[in-house]
Tab-separated table of C-alpha atoms in Angstrom:
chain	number	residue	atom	x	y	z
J	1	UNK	CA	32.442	0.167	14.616
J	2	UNK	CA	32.147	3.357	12.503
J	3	UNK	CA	29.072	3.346	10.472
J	4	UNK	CA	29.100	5.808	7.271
J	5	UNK	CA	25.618	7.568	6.895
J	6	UNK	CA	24.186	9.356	4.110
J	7	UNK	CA	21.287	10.980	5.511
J	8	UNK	CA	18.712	10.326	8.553
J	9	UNK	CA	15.425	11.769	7.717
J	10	UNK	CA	11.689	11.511	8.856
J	11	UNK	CA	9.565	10.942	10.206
J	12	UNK	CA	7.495	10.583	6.801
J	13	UNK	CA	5.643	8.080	5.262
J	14	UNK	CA	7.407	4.605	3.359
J	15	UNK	CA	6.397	6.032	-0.288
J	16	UNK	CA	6.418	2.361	-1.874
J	17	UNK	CA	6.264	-1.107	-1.499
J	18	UNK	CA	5.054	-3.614	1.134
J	19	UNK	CA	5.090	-1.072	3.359
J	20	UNK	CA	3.984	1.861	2.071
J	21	UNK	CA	2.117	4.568	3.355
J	22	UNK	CA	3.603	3.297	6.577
J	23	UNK	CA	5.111	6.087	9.616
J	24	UNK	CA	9.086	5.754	9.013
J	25	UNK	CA	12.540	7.600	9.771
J	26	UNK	CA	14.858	6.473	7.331
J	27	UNK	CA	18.557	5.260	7.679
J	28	UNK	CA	20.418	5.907	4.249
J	29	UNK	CA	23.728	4.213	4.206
J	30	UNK	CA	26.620	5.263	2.465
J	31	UNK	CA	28.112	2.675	-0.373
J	32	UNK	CA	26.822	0.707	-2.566
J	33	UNK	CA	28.162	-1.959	-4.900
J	34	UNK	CA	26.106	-1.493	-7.690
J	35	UNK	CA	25.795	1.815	-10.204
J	36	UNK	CA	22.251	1.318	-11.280
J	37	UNK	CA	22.057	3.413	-14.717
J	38	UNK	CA	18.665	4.969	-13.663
J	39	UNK	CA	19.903	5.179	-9.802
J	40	UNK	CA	17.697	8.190	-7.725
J	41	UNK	CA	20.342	7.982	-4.347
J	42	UNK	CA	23.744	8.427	-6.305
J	43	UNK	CA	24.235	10.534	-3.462
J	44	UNK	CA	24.569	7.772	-1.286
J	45	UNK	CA	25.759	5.602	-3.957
J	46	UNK	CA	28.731	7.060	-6.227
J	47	UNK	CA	31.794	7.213	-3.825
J	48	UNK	CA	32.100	11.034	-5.429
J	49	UNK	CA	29.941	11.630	-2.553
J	50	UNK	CA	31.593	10.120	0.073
J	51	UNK	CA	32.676	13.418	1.744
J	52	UNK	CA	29.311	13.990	2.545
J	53	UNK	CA	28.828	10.582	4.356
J	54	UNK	CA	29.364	10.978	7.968
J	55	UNK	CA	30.694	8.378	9.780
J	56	UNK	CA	28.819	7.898	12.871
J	57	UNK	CA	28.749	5.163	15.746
J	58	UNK	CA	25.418	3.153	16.045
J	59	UNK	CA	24.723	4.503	19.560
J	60	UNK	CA	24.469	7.899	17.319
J	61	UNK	CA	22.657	6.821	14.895
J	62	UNK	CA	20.267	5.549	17.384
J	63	UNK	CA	20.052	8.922	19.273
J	64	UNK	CA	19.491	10.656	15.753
J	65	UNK	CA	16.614	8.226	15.204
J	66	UNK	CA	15.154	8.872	18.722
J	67	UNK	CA	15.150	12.425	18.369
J	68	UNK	CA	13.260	12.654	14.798
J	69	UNK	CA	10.640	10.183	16.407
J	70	UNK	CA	10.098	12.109	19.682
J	71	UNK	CA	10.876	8.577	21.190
J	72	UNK	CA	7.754	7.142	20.118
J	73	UNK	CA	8.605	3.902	18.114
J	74	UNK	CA	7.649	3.629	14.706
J	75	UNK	CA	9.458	1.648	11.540
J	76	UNK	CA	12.883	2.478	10.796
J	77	UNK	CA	14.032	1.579	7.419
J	78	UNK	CA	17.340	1.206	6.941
J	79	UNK	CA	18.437	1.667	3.007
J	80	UNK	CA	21.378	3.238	0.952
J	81	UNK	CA	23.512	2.473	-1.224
J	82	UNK	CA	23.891	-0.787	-0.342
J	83	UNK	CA	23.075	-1.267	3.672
J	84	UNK	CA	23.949	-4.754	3.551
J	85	UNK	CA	27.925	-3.581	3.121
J	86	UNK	CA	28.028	-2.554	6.625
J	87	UNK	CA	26.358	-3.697	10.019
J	88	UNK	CA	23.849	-2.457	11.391
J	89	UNK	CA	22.866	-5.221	13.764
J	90	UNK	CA	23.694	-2.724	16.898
J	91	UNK	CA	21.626	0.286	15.662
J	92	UNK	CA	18.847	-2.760	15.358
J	93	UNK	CA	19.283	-4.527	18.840
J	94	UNK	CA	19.215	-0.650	20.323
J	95	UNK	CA	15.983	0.023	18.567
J	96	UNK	CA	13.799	-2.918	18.991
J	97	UNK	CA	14.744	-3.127	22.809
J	98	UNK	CA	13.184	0.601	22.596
J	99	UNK	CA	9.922	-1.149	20.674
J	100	UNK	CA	11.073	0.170	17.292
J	101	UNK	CA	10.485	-1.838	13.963
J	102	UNK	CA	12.805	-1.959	11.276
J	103	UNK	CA	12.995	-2.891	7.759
J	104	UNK	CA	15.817	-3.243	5.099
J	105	UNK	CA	16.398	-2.215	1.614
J	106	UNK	CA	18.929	-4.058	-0.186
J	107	UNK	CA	19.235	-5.436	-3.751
J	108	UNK	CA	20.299	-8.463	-2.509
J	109	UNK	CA	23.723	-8.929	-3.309
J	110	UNK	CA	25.410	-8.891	0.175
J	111	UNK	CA	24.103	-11.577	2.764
J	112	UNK	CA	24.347	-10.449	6.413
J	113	UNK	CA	23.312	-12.191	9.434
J	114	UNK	CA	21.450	-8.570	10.798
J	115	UNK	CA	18.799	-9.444	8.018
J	116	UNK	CA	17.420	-12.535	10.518
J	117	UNK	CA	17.064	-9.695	13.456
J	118	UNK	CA	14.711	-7.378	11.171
J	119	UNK	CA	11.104	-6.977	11.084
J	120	UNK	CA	10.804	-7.120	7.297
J	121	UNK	CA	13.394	-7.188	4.520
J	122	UNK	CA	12.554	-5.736	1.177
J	123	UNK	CA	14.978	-7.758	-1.717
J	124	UNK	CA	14.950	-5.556	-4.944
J	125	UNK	CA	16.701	-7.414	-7.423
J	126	UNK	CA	17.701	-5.319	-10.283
J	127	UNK	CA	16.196	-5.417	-13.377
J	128	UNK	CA	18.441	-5.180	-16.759
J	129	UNK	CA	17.528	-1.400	-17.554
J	130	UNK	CA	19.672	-1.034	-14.512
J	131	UNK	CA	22.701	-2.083	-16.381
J	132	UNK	CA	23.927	-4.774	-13.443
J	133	UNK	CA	23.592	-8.522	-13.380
J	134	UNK	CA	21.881	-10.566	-10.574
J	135	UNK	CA	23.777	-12.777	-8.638
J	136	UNK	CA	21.561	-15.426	-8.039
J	137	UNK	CA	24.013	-17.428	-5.758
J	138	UNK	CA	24.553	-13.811	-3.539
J	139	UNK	CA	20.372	-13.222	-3.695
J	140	UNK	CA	19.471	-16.916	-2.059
J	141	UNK	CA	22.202	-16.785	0.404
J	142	UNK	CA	20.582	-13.193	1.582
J	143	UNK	CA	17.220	-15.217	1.752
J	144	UNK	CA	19.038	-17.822	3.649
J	145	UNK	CA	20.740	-14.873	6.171
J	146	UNK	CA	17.287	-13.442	6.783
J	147	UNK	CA	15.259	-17.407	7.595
J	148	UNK	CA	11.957	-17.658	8.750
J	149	UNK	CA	11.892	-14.532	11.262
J	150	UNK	CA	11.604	-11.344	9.210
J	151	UNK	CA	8.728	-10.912	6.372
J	152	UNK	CA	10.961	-11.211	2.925
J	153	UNK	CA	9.497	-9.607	0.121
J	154	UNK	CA	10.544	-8.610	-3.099
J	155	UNK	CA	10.613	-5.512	-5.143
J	156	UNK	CA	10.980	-4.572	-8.907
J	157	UNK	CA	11.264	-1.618	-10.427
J	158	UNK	CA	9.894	-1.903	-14.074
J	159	UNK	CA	11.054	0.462	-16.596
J	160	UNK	CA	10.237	-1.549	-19.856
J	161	UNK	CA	9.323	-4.510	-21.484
J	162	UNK	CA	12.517	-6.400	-20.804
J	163	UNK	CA	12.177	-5.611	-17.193
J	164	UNK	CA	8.811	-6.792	-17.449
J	165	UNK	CA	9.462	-10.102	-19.002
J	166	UNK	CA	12.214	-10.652	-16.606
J	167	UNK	CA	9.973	-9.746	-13.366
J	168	UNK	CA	7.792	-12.505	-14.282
J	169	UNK	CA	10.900	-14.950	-13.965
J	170	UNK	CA	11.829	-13.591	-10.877
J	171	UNK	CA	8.323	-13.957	-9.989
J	172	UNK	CA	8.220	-17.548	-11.041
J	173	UNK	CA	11.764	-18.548	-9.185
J	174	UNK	CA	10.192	-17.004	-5.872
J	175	UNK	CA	6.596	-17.856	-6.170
J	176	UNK	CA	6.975	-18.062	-2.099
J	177	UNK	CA	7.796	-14.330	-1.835
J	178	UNK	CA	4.909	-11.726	-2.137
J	179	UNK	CA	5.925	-9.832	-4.995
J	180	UNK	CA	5.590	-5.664	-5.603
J	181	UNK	CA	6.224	-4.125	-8.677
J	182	UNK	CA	6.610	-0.338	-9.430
J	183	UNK	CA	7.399	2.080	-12.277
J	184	UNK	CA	10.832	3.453	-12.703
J	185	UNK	CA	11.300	7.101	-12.100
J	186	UNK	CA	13.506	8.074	-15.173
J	187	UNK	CA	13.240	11.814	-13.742
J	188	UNK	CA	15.796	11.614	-10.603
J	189	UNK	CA	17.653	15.069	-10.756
J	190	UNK	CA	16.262	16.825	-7.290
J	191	UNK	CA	16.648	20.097	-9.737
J	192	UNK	CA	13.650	19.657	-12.109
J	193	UNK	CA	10.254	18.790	-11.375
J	194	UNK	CA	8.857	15.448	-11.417
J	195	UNK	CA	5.399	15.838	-13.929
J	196	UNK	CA	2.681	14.168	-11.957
J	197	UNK	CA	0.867	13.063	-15.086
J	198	UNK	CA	4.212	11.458	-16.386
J	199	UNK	CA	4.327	9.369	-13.271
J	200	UNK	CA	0.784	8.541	-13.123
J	201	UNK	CA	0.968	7.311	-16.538
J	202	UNK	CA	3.881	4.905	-16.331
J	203	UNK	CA	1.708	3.173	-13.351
J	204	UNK	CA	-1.433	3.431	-15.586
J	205	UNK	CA	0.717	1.268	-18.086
J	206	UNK	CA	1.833	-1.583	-15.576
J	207	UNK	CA	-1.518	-1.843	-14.126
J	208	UNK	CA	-3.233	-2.446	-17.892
J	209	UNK	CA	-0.550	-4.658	-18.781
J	210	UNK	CA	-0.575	-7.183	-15.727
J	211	UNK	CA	-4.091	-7.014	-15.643
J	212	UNK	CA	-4.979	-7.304	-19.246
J	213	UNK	CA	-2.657	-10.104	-19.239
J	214	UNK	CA	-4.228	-11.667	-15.999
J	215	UNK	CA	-0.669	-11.913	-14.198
J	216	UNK	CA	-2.209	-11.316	-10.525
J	217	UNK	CA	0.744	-12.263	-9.036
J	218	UNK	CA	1.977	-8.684	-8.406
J	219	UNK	CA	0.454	-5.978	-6.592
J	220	UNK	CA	1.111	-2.682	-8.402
J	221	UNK	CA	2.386	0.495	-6.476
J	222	UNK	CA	3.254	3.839	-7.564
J	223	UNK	CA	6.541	5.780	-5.378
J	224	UNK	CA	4.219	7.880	-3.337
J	225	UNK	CA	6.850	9.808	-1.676
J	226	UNK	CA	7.735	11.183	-5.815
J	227	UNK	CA	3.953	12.009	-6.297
J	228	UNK	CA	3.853	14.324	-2.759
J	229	UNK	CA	7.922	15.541	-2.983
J	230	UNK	CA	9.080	14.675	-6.552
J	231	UNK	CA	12.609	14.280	-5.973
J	232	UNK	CA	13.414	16.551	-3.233
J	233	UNK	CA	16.012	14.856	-0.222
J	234	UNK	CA	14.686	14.510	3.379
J	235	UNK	CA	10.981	13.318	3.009
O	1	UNK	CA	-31.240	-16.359	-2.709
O	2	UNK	CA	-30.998	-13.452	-5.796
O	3	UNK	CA	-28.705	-10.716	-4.807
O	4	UNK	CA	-28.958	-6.608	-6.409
O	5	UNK	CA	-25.789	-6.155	-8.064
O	6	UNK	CA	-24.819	-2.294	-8.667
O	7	UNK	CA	-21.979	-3.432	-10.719
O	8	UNK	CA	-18.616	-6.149	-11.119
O	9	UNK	CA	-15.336	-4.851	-12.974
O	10	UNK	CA	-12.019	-5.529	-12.842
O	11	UNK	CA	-9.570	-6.577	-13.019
O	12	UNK	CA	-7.775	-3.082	-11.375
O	13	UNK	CA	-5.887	-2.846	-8.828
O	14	UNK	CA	-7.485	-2.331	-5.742
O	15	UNK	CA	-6.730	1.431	-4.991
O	16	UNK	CA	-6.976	2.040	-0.842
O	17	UNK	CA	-6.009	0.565	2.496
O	18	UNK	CA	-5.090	-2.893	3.584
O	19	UNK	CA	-4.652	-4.979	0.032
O	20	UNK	CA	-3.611	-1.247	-1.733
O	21	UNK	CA	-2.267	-2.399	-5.499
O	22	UNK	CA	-3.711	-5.888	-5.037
O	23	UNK	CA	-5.135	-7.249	-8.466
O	24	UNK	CA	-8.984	-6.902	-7.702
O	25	UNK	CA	-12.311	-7.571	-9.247
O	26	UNK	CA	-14.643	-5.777	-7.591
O	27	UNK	CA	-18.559	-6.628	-6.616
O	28	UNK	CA	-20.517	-3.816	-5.994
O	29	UNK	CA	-23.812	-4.963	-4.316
O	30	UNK	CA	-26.508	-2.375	-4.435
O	31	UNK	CA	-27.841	-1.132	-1.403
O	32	UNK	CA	-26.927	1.040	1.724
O	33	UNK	CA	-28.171	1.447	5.031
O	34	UNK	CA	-26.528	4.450	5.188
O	35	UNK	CA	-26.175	7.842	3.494
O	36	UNK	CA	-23.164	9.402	4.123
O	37	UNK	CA	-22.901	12.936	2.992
O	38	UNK	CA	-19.668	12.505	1.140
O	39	UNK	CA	-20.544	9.460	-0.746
O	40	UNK	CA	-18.302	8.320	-3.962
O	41	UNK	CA	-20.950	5.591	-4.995
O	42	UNK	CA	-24.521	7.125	-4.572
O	43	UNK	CA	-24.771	4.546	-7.455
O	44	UNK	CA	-24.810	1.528	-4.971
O	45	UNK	CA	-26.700	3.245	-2.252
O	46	UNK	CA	-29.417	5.637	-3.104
O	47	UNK	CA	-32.118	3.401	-3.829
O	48	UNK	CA	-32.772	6.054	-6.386
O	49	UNK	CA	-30.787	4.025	-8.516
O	50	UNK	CA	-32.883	0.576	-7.735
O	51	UNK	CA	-33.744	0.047	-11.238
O	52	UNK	CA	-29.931	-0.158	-12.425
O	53	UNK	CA	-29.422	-2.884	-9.533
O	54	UNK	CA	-29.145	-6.368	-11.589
O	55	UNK	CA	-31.114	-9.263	-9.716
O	56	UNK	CA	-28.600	-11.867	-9.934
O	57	UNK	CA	-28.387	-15.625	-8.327
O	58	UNK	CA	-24.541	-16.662	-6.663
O	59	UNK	CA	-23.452	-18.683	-9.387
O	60	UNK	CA	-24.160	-16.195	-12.229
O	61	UNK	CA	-22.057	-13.642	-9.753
O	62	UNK	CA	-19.381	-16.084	-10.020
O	63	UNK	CA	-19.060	-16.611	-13.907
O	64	UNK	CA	-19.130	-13.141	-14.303
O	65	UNK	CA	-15.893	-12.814	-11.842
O	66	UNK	CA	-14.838	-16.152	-13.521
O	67	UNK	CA	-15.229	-14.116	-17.411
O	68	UNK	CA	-13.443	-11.284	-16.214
O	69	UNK	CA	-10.554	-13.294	-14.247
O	70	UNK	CA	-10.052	-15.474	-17.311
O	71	UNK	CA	-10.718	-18.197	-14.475
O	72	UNK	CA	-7.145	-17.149	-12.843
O	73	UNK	CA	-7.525	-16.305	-9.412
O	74	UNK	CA	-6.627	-13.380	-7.281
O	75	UNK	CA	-8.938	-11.372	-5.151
O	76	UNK	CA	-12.297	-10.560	-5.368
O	77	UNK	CA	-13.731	-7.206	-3.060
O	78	UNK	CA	-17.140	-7.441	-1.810
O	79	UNK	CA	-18.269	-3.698	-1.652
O	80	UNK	CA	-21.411	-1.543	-1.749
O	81	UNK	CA	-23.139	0.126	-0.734
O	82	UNK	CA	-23.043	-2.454	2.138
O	83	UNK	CA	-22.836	-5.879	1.018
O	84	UNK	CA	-23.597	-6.774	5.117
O	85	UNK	CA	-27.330	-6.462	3.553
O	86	UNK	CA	-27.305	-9.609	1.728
O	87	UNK	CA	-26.004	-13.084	1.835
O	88	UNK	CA	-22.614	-13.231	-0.006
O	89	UNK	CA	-21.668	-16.808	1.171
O	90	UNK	CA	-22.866	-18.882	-1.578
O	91	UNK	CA	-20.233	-16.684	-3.659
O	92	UNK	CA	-17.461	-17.162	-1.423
O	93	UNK	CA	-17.775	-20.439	-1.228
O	94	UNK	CA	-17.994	-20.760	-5.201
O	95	UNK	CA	-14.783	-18.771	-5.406
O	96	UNK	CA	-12.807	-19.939	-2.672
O	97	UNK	CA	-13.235	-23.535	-4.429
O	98	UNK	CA	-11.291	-22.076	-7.491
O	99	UNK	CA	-8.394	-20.660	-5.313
O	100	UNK	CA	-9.759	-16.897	-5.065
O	101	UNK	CA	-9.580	-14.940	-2.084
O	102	UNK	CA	-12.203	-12.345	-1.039
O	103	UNK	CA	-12.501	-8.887	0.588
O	104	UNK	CA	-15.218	-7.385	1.777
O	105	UNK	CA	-15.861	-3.361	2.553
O	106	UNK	CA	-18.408	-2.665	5.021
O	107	UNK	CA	-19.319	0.409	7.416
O	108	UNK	CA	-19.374	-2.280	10.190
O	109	UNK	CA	-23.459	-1.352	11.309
O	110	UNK	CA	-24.526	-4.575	10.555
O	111	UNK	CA	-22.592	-8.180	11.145
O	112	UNK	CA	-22.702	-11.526	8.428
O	113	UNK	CA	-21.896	-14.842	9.349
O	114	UNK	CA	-19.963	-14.904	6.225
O	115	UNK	CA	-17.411	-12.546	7.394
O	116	UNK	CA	-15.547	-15.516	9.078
O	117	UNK	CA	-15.063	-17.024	5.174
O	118	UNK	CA	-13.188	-14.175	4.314
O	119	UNK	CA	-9.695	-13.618	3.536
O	120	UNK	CA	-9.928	-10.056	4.492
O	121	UNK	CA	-12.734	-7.844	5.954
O	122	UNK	CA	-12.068	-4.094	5.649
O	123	UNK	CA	-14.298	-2.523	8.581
O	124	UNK	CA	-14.413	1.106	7.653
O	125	UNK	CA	-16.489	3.237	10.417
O	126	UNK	CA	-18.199	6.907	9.257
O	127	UNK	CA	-16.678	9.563	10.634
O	128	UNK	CA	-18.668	12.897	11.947
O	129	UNK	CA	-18.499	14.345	8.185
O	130	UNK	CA	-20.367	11.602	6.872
O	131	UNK	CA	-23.486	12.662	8.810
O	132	UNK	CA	-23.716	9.175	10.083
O	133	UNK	CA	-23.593	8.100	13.805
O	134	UNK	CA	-21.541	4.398	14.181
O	135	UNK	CA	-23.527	2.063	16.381
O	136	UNK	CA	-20.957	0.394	18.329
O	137	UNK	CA	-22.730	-2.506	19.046
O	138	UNK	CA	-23.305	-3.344	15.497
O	139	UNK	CA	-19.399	-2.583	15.034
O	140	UNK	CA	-18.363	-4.763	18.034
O	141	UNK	CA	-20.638	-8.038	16.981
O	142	UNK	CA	-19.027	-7.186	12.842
O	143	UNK	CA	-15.596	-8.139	14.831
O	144	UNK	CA	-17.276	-11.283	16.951
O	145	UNK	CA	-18.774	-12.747	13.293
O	146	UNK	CA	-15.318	-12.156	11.677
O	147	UNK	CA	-13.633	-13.962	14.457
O	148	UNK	CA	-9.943	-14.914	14.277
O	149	UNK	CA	-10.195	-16.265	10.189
O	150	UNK	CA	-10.022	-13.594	8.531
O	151	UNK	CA	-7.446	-10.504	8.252
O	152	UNK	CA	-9.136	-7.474	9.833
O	153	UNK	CA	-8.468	-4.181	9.498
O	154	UNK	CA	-9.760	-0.654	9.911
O	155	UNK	CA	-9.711	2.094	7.229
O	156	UNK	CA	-10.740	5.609	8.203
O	157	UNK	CA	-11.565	8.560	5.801
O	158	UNK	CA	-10.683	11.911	6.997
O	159	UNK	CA	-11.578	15.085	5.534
O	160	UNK	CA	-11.569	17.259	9.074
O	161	UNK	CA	-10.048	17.616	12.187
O	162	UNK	CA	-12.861	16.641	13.430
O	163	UNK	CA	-12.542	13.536	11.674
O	164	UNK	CA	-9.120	13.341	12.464
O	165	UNK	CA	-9.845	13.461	16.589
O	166	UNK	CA	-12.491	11.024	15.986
O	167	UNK	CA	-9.902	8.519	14.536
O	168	UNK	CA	-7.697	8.759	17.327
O	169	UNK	CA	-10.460	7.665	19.426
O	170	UNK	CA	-11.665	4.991	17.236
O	171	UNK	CA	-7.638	3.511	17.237
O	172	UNK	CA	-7.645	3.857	20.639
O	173	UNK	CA	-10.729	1.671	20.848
O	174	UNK	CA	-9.379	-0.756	18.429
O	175	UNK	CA	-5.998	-0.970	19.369
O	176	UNK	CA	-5.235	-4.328	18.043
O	177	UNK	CA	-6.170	-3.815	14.234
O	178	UNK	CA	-4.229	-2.734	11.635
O	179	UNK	CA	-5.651	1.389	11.114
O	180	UNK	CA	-5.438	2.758	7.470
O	181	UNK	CA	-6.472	6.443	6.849
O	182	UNK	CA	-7.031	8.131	4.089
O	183	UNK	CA	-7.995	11.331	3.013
O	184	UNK	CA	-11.307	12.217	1.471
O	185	UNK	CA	-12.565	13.135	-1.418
O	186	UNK	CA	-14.793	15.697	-2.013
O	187	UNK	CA	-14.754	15.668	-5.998
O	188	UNK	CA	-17.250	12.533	-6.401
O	189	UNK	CA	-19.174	13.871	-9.619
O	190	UNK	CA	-18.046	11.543	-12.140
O	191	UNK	CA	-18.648	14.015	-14.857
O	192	UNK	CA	-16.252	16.381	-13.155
O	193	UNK	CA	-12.733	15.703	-13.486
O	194	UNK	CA	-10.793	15.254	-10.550
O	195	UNK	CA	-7.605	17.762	-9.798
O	196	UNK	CA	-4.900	15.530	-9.158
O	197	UNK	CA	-3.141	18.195	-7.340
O	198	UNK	CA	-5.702	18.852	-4.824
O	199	UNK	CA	-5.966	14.789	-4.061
O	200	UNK	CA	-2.495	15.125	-3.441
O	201	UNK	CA	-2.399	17.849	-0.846
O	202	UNK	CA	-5.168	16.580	0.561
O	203	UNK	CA	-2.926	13.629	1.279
O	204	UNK	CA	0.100	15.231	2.252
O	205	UNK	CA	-2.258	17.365	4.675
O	206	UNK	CA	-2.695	14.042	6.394
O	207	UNK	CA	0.696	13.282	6.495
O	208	UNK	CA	2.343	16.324	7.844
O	209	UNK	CA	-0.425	15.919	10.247
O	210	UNK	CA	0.042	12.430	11.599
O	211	UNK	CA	3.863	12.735	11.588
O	212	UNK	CA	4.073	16.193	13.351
O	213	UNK	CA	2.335	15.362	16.241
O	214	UNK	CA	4.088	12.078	16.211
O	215	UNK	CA	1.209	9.622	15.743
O	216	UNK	CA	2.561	7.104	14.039
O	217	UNK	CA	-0.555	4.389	14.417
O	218	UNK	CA	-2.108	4.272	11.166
O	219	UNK	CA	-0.727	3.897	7.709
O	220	UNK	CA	-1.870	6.799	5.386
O	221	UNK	CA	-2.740	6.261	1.957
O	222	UNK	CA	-4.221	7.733	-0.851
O	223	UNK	CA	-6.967	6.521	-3.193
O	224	UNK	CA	-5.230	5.471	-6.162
O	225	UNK	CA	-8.407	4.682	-7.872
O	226	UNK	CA	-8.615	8.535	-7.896
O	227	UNK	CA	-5.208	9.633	-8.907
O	228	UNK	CA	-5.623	7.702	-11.956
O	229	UNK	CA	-8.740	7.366	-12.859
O	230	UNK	CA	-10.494	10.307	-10.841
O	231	UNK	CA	-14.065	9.270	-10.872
O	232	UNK	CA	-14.491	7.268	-13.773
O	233	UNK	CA	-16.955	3.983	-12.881
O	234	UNK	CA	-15.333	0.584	-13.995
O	235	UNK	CA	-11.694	0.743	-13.173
């Protein structure tokens, strides 16, 4: 089966979440079936850019994934667009028989049985600034896809207040999930420069608020790879 | 038993390593029995500072953590100086009673029973900048206290190559725990602001590094603490 890729890239570091700072190539899939308003990967999200997907078989994505890593295994994370649309349980079973890790980024909208097969899958449920609804129904049948083998966590990006208030219900309706929350990026054009200070400042906020309101639930991370690359593609 | 408290603050985030972005009040125990060259928290070691050191029994410890907590739990850091000078049980026990966790930092030269209470001991051996020399001995019988209870992991600072070989070695030695790096900072006067810039690079020296040669061990992370607060005590 024909697997449509946006970009293979790394190695570099995982710039957030439960993983960060960890040694990963990234798998960007093609597709997604959400149009999050503040989205930073339209290029592997709006279907304007599906001319510059390449469709690829998983032996080849493999082989791309072995040559960026000098065949030394490390974490691949597979994310998009949505990966969960297509199937990457081949490109998995080809990689952990060759000692690789790999992890999955996915809003949690598609269920797929590959989630039980990975290492650790990252659920991001969307937050309203992003201008799409959760399907809670889609969300706990993706928990149910991925069982007791992979580490689950969730991710939120928090842009404002609302978000906030609505993290903490997600947080309360998953208590079993570790939970990490980050600061949206509203600066995604790859054009202009991120301001360090700006993004800095919007994690200064989120720590003093969950800590000044003693929700310890969370942990707080910044998007590392935006500090070190702002938005520039392939790091 | 009274204990010399340098300081307790929070709740931050916890800004390196293992439990990076993890709600955290910190207790800095006052004390060192070492003097790296490098230090961030001459504070808590130089015994220049003695006087500032508040004599303090277990339990007052613990209402302190228990006033700035708001009595809701989440984890409390043991850190120094070396805290492996003095008897932190009693305040582990108090804690872990209320449903906190605890981390401890320690250089790893000298080995607690208490580590095997812990939720997470962060052994962090000197590399040839600090000036120190590890004892690996006192490292090895750190690990044999800790036992299998507790989470334990290894963070390295790195602000050379030297450094940097002397990590290898040290992961080699330690293959089976978790290795975090991170890289130094050389701005520790509080009174001097830190260049936010220059932390950066420093960490994306450390990335390029580890990912160009392909050593894809350790997880590499950057002092939050410092991006966002540079130096400032308390936070």
């Amino acid at each position: 089966m024909t697997l449509r890729i946006a970009e293979i890239f790394g190695p570099t570091i995982q710039g957030e979440g439960a993983l960060i700072g960890e040694p990963t190539v990234f798998v960007r899939a093609g597709g997604c079936d959400y149009r999050c308003s503040w989205c930073d990967s339209l290029h592997a999200v709006d279907s304007a850019f599906r001319h510059t997907w390449t469709p690829m078989q998983a032996a080849d994505v493999w082989q791309q994934v072995l040559d960026l890593s000098g065949d030394r295994p490390l974490t691949v994370s597979i994310s998009g667009g949505n990966p969960a649309i297509q199937d990457f349980a081949p490109v998995i079973a080809l990689g952990q028989t060759a000692g690789y890790r790999f992890a999955c980024e996915t809003q949690g909208s598609i269920a797929k049985p590959w989630f039980a097969e990975l290492n650790t899958l990252v659920l991001s449920p969307k937050p309203p600034s992003s201008g799409e609804t959760v399907d809670w129904d889609a969300f706990d049948a993706c928990l149910a896809a991925a069982g007791e083998a992979p580490e689950v966590v969730l991710k939120i990006v928090i842009f404002d207040e609302t978000d906030y208030d609505w993290a903490k219900e997600v947080a309360d309706r998953y208590a079993q999930l570790p939970l990490y929350l980050q600061p949206g990026n509203p600066e995604v054009d790859p054009e202009i420069p991120v301001e360090t200070q700006d993004t800095l400042d919007r994690l200064l906020w989120l720590v003093d608020k969950t800590t000044a309101e003693g929700w310890f639930t969370p942990r707080i991370l910044p998007q590392l790879h935006v500090l070190l690359w702002g938005n520039k593609r392939g790091v």
